[in-house]
Amino acid sequence: MMMNAESLVASAGINLGLAVVVLTLFSVLKRQPGNAPVYFARRIAAGEPPPSTASAPLSPGSSPPSASPTTTSSATAALTPSSSSASSSSEHEARGCNVDHFFSKHYPLTYQSYQIIHSEKNVEELLSLASSMERKVKKLQKQAVRKCNFWHWISSKFQPNAADVAVHEETLKGVYQRIRLLQCENVLKQKELPVAFVSFKSRIGAALAAETQQHVNPLLWITELAPEPKDVLWNNLVIPYRRLAIHRIAVFIAAFLLTVFFAFPVTAVQGIVQFEKLKKWFPPVKALQLIPGLSSVLTGYLPSAILNGFIYLIPFAMLAMASLEGCVSRSRKEMKACSMVFYFLIGNVFFLSLLSGSLLDQLGKSFAHPKDFPSHLASAVSAQSDFFITYILTDGMSGFSLEVLQLGLLSWHFIKAHSFGRETKERPYLYGFPYYRVVPIVSLAILIGMVYSVIAPLLLPFLIIYFLLGYAVYVNQMQDVYEIGYDTCGQYWPYIHHYIFVSVVLMQITMVGLFGLKSKPGASISTLPLLVLNILFNEYCKMRFLPTFRHSTIQIAKENDDRDEKEHIEGIQESTLNSYEPPWMRPVGFNQESSSLIQPLVSS
């Protein structure tokens, strides 16, 4: 059952009005200097003053972040021996000695050094405690050095004095002393994990070590190129390799259950769309028709708004599941989450919307006669065209507008600035670009556009507006708001290529069924070769381009080594391994200068 024109007009009007209001509000809030940590987070973190606050001083926490060497990962390989065979050499019982002995023996010309990873549980807990205590000490120090006036004299009865600050400082120093004790070499030798970063003197040496099988038993020594230091997920390195299969199965089951449970809100949304059927199933709904225009809003705008609200939460849930899978880098985790979200959206938003709509009545026929599936799919797609138009409208106008407004961060910033955060200058709210959320949602819009390009051409103008608005929004977000947390180096290309391939296949299958419904068998048969050619082209792309993304190229590694040699670049190998130092192994200590600045509440 298709929604009427009034519902489409209502949806377009509400989304357009909401977009105008939100973008107007954004243009006003962005000019406020107090909102710079939200709307200019990347510029502040890079040490650049926001355009609207060019003369305003930057916050203390807005110094440019230290740059990680971009070439470190090119000469480093991550080693993951299995926990049961890490010390396979009898004359080297320690894992670190075992790693050094193996690579110095088999890679005598290119091997340089190694960095073993140690258990961090106790140190990480102490670091978290120390960080919390240090923030508390700094807050107490600021309260202690205030000048006295009448109101401060009254509030001083409830505030700590210099003695309280000194007690907290001594406790903090004790925590740091325990951390340094746990970081001692003698203690760390007892906590070695079967994971190490191995440094080589050249890129080609690292590439050869990462791409070759090191032992007859493939589980004895497992090597791969190390990600960038800032891209490493240190906590996932401690997961034994043999347990990763269990983690993957658990994540698959969790994603499947989430997909099943999400079917209930999608079915409910489709029930709202099919208002005529809903009146038969639930007669009290007829009362909504007494209010003029309410039924149009109910069937036109509300279903897509509810669906987009549920969809907004899915990428974060999938990202958490991908973290549990044991990915050793943030980029790999987000790529995994990206695929999980895309297939979730295809299954729930696209196919389940069709099943919950007109295809639900023909589901039994589809299973009984599989050859009629294209015809049933084409019929269902045609019946749900209006719903997907409203979905694109809501996701584009309302979704992109709320994305640029950053309503959640703005609300948190307002609460923090007017409550417990009033005494401290705001740090920028800097987060990495959410590829795992943006890529699959935009890919779903491409899929919908391809499938409906012939069936419902009315969708195409809305889709053009969707992409233009999305382009403008994300250019602004990448310039001013989001941080590029890691270099993708084109690694998302195979995923996007696959998503487009799936979209084209679904479009062609739908065309076969649509021509069949129109009683044009010649056109249906003519579409089949296109489907075959599409599959063959995809296989060619997988053979021609996919290995480039999965494996290191010896030719490029050699060319880069030769270029470094000609340019006399030295010292890269020296700093390479130092970049792969876990957070719990970095030197710690309390700033003694800040502790000596405590002044009496009443000056003499």
mmCIF file with all atom_site columns, C-alpha atoms in Angstrom, residues 142-258:
data_model
loop_
_atom_site.group_PDB
_atom_site.id
_atom_site.type_symbol
_atom_site.label_atom_id
_atom_site.label_alt_id
_atom_site.label_comp_id
_atom_site.label_asym_id
_atom_site.label_entity_id
_atom_site.label_seq_id
_atom_site.pdbx_PDB_ins_code
_atom_site.Cartn_x
_atom_site.Cartn_y
_atom_site.Cartn_z
_atom_site.occupancy
_atom_site.B_iso_or_equiv
_atom_site.pdbx_formal_charge
_atom_site.auth_seq_id
_atom_site.auth_comp_id
_atom_site.auth_asym_id
_atom_site.auth_atom_id
_atom_site.pdbx_PDB_model_num
ATOM 1   C CA . LYS A 1 142 ? 43.319 26.355  41.796 1.00 0.00 ? 142 LYS A CA 1
ATOM 2   C CA . GLN A 1 143 ? 40.876 26.619  44.671 1.00 0.00 ? 143 GLN A CA 1
ATOM 3   C CA . ALA A 1 144 ? 43.713 27.219  47.125 1.00 0.00 ? 144 ALA A CA 1
ATOM 4   C CA . VAL A 1 145 ? 45.347 30.135  45.262 1.00 0.00 ? 145 VAL A CA 1
ATOM 5   C CA . ARG A 1 146 ? 42.192 32.231  44.877 1.00 0.00 ? 146 ARG A CA 1
ATOM 6   C CA . LYS A 1 147 ? 42.237 35.734  46.214 1.00 0.00 ? 147 LYS A CA 1
ATOM 7   C CA . CYS A 1 148 ? 40.046 36.281  49.241 1.00 0.00 ? 148 CYS A CA 1
ATOM 8   C CA . ASN A 1 149 ? 36.906 38.347  49.215 1.00 0.00 ? 149 ASN A CA 1
ATOM 9   C CA . PHE A 1 150 ? 33.763 38.161  51.278 1.00 0.00 ? 150 PHE A CA 1
ATOM 10  C CA . TRP A 1 151 ? 32.152 35.381  49.289 1.00 0.00 ? 151 TRP A CA 1
ATOM 11  C CA . HIS A 1 152 ? 35.360 33.389  49.046 1.00 0.00 ? 152 HIS A CA 1
ATOM 12  C CA . TRP A 1 153 ? 35.805 33.752  52.824 1.00 0.00 ? 153 TRP A CA 1
ATOM 13  C CA . ILE A 1 154 ? 32.396 32.118  53.278 1.00 0.00 ? 154 ILE A CA 1
ATOM 14  C CA . SER A 1 155 ? 33.044 29.397  50.690 1.00 0.00 ? 155 SER A CA 1
ATOM 15  C CA . SER A 1 156 ? 36.490 28.688  52.173 1.00 0.00 ? 156 SER A CA 1
ATOM 16  C CA . LYS A 1 157 ? 34.743 26.993  55.077 1.00 0.00 ? 157 LYS A CA 1
ATOM 17  C CA . PHE A 1 158 ? 33.796 24.242  52.616 1.00 0.00 ? 158 PHE A CA 1
ATOM 18  C CA . GLN A 1 159 ? 36.991 24.214  50.531 1.00 0.00 ? 159 GLN A CA 1
ATOM 19  C CA . PRO A 1 160 ? 40.273 22.376  51.178 1.00 0.00 ? 160 PRO A CA 1
ATOM 20  C CA . ASN A 1 161 ? 43.312 24.137  52.575 1.00 0.00 ? 161 ASN A CA 1
ATOM 21  C CA . ALA A 1 162 ? 46.983 23.805  51.665 1.00 0.00 ? 162 ALA A CA 1
ATOM 22  C CA . ALA A 1 163 ? 47.437 20.861  54.029 1.00 0.00 ? 163 ALA A CA 1
ATOM 23  C CA . ASP A 1 164 ? 44.747 18.873  52.218 1.00 0.00 ? 164 ASP A CA 1
ATOM 24  C CA . VAL A 1 165 ? 46.434 19.586  48.902 1.00 0.00 ? 165 VAL A CA 1
ATOM 25  C CA . ALA A 1 166 ? 49.781 18.413  50.266 1.00 0.00 ? 166 ALA A CA 1
ATOM 26  C CA . VAL A 1 167 ? 48.239 15.154  51.477 1.00 0.00 ? 167 VAL A CA 1
ATOM 27  C CA . HIS A 1 168 ? 46.787 14.456  48.028 1.00 0.00 ? 168 HIS A CA 1
ATOM 28  C CA . GLU A 1 169 ? 50.141 15.287  46.428 1.00 0.00 ? 169 GLU A CA 1
ATOM 29  C CA . GLU A 1 170 ? 51.963 12.797  48.627 1.00 0.00 ? 170 GLU A CA 1
ATOM 30  C CA . THR A 1 171 ? 49.391 10.125  47.806 1.00 0.00 ? 171 THR A CA 1
ATOM 31  C CA . LEU A 1 172 ? 49.819 10.851  44.096 1.00 0.00 ? 172 LEU A CA 1
ATOM 32  C CA . LYS A 1 173 ? 53.607 10.597  44.374 1.00 0.00 ? 173 LYS A CA 1
ATOM 33  C CA . GLY A 1 174 ? 53.183 7.217   46.044 1.00 0.00 ? 174 GLY A CA 1
ATOM 34  C CA . VAL A 1 175 ? 51.029 5.986   43.160 1.00 0.00 ? 175 VAL A CA 1
ATOM 35  C CA . TYR A 1 176 ? 53.647 7.125   40.645 1.00 0.00 ? 176 TYR A CA 1
ATOM 36  C CA . GLN A 1 177 ? 56.338 5.368   42.641 1.00 0.00 ? 177 GLN A CA 1
ATOM 37  C CA . ARG A 1 178 ? 54.364 2.111   42.432 1.00 0.00 ? 178 ARG A CA 1
ATOM 38  C CA . ILE A 1 179 ? 53.959 2.584   38.674 1.00 0.00 ? 179 ILE A CA 1
ATOM 39  C CA . ARG A 1 180 ? 57.692 3.087   38.176 1.00 0.00 ? 180 ARG A CA 1
ATOM 40  C CA . LEU A 1 181 ? 58.364 0.013   40.285 1.00 0.00 ? 181 LEU A CA 1
ATOM 41  C CA . LEU A 1 182 ? 56.075 -2.100  38.077 1.00 0.00 ? 182 LEU A CA 1
ATOM 42  C CA . GLN A 1 183 ? 57.862 -0.723  35.011 1.00 0.00 ? 183 GLN A CA 1
ATOM 43  C CA . CYS A 1 184 ? 61.228 -1.999  36.206 1.00 0.00 ? 184 CYS A CA 1
ATOM 44  C CA . GLU A 1 185 ? 62.946 -4.469  33.908 1.00 0.00 ? 185 GLU A CA 1
ATOM 45  C CA . ASN A 1 186 ? 63.130 -7.243  36.481 1.00 0.00 ? 186 ASN A CA 1
ATOM 46  C CA . VAL A 1 187 ? 59.377 -7.069  37.084 1.00 0.00 ? 187 VAL A CA 1
ATOM 47  C CA . LEU A 1 188 ? 58.528 -6.864  33.375 1.00 0.00 ? 188 LEU A CA 1
ATOM 48  C CA . LYS A 1 189 ? 60.455 -10.023 32.533 1.00 0.00 ? 189 LYS A CA 1
ATOM 49  C CA . GLN A 1 190 ? 57.858 -11.984 34.469 1.00 0.00 ? 190 GLN A CA 1
ATOM 50  C CA . LYS A 1 191 ? 54.972 -10.418 32.484 1.00 0.00 ? 191 LYS A CA 1
ATOM 51  C CA . GLU A 1 192 ? 56.081 -10.877 28.889 1.00 0.00 ? 192 GLU A CA 1
ATOM 52  C CA . LEU A 1 193 ? 53.282 -11.529 26.399 1.00 0.00 ? 193 LEU A CA 1
ATOM 53  C CA . PRO A 1 194 ? 53.593 -13.500 23.139 1.00 0.00 ? 194 PRO A CA 1
ATOM 54  C CA . VAL A 1 195 ? 53.438 -10.286 21.089 1.00 0.00 ? 195 VAL A CA 1
ATOM 55  C CA . ALA A 1 196 ? 56.301 -8.141  19.841 1.00 0.00 ? 196 ALA A CA 1
ATOM 56  C CA . PHE A 1 197 ? 57.115 -5.335  17.417 1.00 0.00 ? 197 PHE A CA 1
ATOM 57  C CA . VAL A 1 198 ? 60.152 -6.170  15.317 1.00 0.00 ? 198 VAL A CA 1
ATOM 58  C CA . SER A 1 199 ? 62.149 -3.395  13.674 1.00 0.00 ? 199 SER A CA 1
ATOM 59  C CA . PHE A 1 200 ? 64.090 -3.807  10.435 1.00 0.00 ? 200 PHE A CA 1
ATOM 60  C CA . LYS A 1 201 ? 66.754 -1.702  8.780  1.00 0.00 ? 201 LYS A CA 1
ATOM 61  C CA . SER A 1 202 ? 64.765 -1.356  5.563  1.00 0.00 ? 202 SER A CA 1
ATOM 62  C CA . ARG A 1 203 ? 61.210 -1.427  4.306  1.00 0.00 ? 203 ARG A CA 1
ATOM 63  C CA . ILE A 1 204 ? 61.888 -4.377  2.070  1.00 0.00 ? 204 ILE A CA 1
ATOM 64  C CA . GLY A 1 205 ? 63.100 -6.380  5.059  1.00 0.00 ? 205 GLY A CA 1
ATOM 65  C CA . ALA A 1 206 ? 59.890 -5.629  6.962  1.00 0.00 ? 206 ALA A CA 1
ATOM 66  C CA . ALA A 1 207 ? 57.767 -6.462  3.907  1.00 0.00 ? 207 ALA A CA 1
ATOM 67  C CA . LEU A 1 208 ? 59.498 -9.807  3.370  1.00 0.00 ? 208 LEU A CA 1
ATOM 68  C CA . ALA A 1 209 ? 59.123 -10.747 7.033  1.00 0.00 ? 209 ALA A CA 1
ATOM 69  C CA . ALA A 1 210 ? 55.466 -9.724  7.128  1.00 0.00 ? 210 ALA A CA 1
ATOM 70  C CA . GLU A 1 211 ? 54.399 -11.455 3.922  1.00 0.00 ? 211 GLU A CA 1
ATOM 71  C CA . THR A 1 212 ? 56.208 -14.797 4.280  1.00 0.00 ? 212 THR A CA 1
ATOM 72  C CA . GLN A 1 213 ? 55.412 -17.804 6.460  1.00 0.00 ? 213 GLN A CA 1
ATOM 73  C CA . GLN A 1 214 ? 58.101 -18.015 9.121  1.00 0.00 ? 214 GLN A CA 1
ATOM 74  C CA . HIS A 1 215 ? 57.784 -21.677 10.135 1.00 0.00 ? 215 HIS A CA 1
ATOM 75  C CA . VAL A 1 216 ? 56.451 -25.008 8.900  1.00 0.00 ? 216 VAL A CA 1
ATOM 76  C CA . ASN A 1 217 ? 53.802 -24.686 11.598 1.00 0.00 ? 217 ASN A CA 1
ATOM 77  C CA . PRO A 1 218 ? 51.916 -21.527 10.535 1.00 0.00 ? 218 PRO A CA 1
ATOM 78  C CA . LEU A 1 219 ? 50.688 -20.918 14.096 1.00 0.00 ? 219 LEU A CA 1
ATOM 79  C CA . LEU A 1 220 ? 54.178 -20.846 15.582 1.00 0.00 ? 220 LEU A CA 1
ATOM 80  C CA . TRP A 1 221 ? 55.206 -17.435 14.229 1.00 0.00 ? 221 TRP A CA 1
ATOM 81  C CA . ILE A 1 222 ? 52.505 -15.134 12.820 1.00 0.00 ? 222 ILE A CA 1
ATOM 82  C CA . THR A 1 223 ? 53.743 -11.872 11.316 1.00 0.00 ? 223 THR A CA 1
ATOM 83  C CA . GLU A 1 224 ? 52.067 -8.896  9.681  1.00 0.00 ? 224 GLU A CA 1
ATOM 84  C CA . LEU A 1 225 ? 52.964 -5.288  8.968  1.00 0.00 ? 225 LEU A CA 1
ATOM 85  C CA . ALA A 1 226 ? 52.527 -3.130  12.031 1.00 0.00 ? 226 ALA A CA 1
ATOM 86  C CA . PRO A 1 227 ? 49.959 -0.313  11.861 1.00 0.00 ? 227 PRO A CA 1
ATOM 87  C CA . GLU A 1 228 ? 50.910 3.255   12.650 1.00 0.00 ? 228 GLU A CA 1
ATOM 88  C CA . PRO A 1 229 ? 51.730 3.815   16.335 1.00 0.00 ? 229 PRO A CA 1
ATOM 89  C CA . LYS A 1 230 ? 48.695 6.043   16.850 1.00 0.00 ? 230 LYS A CA 1
ATOM 90  C CA . ASP A 1 231 ? 46.506 3.417   15.162 1.00 0.00 ? 231 ASP A CA 1
ATOM 91  C CA . VAL A 1 232 ? 47.433 0.526   17.473 1.00 0.00 ? 232 VAL A CA 1
ATOM 92  C CA . LEU A 1 233 ? 44.816 -0.865  19.878 1.00 0.00 ? 233 LEU A CA 1
ATOM 93  C CA . TRP A 1 234 ? 47.141 -1.898  22.681 1.00 0.00 ? 234 TRP A CA 1
ATOM 94  C CA . ASN A 1 235 ? 44.558 -3.714  24.775 1.00 0.00 ? 235 ASN A CA 1
ATOM 95  C CA . ASN A 1 236 ? 43.704 -6.083  21.912 1.00 0.00 ? 236 ASN A CA 1
ATOM 96  C CA . LEU A 1 237 ? 47.324 -7.138  21.502 1.00 0.00 ? 237 LEU A CA 1
ATOM 97  C CA . VAL A 1 238 ? 47.119 -9.177  24.693 1.00 0.00 ? 238 VAL A CA 1
ATOM 98  C CA . ILE A 1 239 ? 44.391 -11.465 23.280 1.00 0.00 ? 239 ILE A CA 1
ATOM 99  C CA . PRO A 1 240 ? 45.936 -14.873 22.437 1.00 0.00 ? 240 PRO A CA 1
ATOM 100 C CA . TYR A 1 241 ? 45.811 -15.655 18.733 1.00 0.00 ? 241 TYR A CA 1
ATOM 101 C CA . ARG A 1 242 ? 44.116 -19.010 19.310 1.00 0.00 ? 242 ARG A CA 1
ATOM 102 C CA . ARG A 1 243 ? 41.182 -17.262 21.008 1.00 0.00 ? 243 ARG A CA 1
ATOM 103 C CA . LEU A 1 244 ? 40.465 -14.924 18.107 1.00 0.00 ? 244 LEU A CA 1
ATOM 104 C CA . ALA A 1 245 ? 38.256 -17.508 16.377 1.00 0.00 ? 245 ALA A CA 1
ATOM 105 C CA . ILE A 1 246 ? 36.067 -17.694 19.481 1.00 0.00 ? 246 ILE A CA 1
ATOM 106 C CA . HIS A 1 247 ? 35.845 -13.904 19.552 1.00 0.00 ? 247 HIS A CA 1
ATOM 107 C CA . ARG A 1 248 ? 34.792 -13.805 15.890 1.00 0.00 ? 248 ARG A CA 1
ATOM 108 C CA . ILE A 1 249 ? 32.071 -16.402 16.430 1.00 0.00 ? 249 ILE A CA 1
ATOM 109 C CA . ALA A 1 250 ? 30.782 -14.532 19.480 1.00 0.00 ? 250 ALA A CA 1
ATOM 110 C CA . VAL A 1 251 ? 30.697 -11.248 17.556 1.00 0.00 ? 251 VAL A CA 1
ATOM 111 C CA . PHE A 1 252 ? 28.856 -12.907 14.656 1.00 0.00 ? 252 PHE A CA 1
ATOM 112 C CA . ILE A 1 253 ? 26.225 -14.310 17.020 1.00 0.00 ? 253 ILE A CA 1
ATOM 113 C CA . ALA A 1 254 ? 25.819 -10.935 18.739 1.00 0.00 ? 254 ALA A CA 1
ATOM 114 C CA . ALA A 1 255 ? 25.421 -9.138  15.395 1.00 0.00 ? 255 ALA A CA 1
ATOM 115 C CA . PHE A 1 256 ? 22.883 -11.729 14.248 1.00 0.00 ? 256 PHE A CA 1
ATOM 116 C CA . LEU A 1 257 ? 20.837 -11.325 17.434 1.00 0.00 ? 257 LEU A CA 1
ATOM 117 C CA . LEU A 1 258 ? 20.921 -7.546  17.076 1.00 0.00 ? 258 LEU A CA 1
#
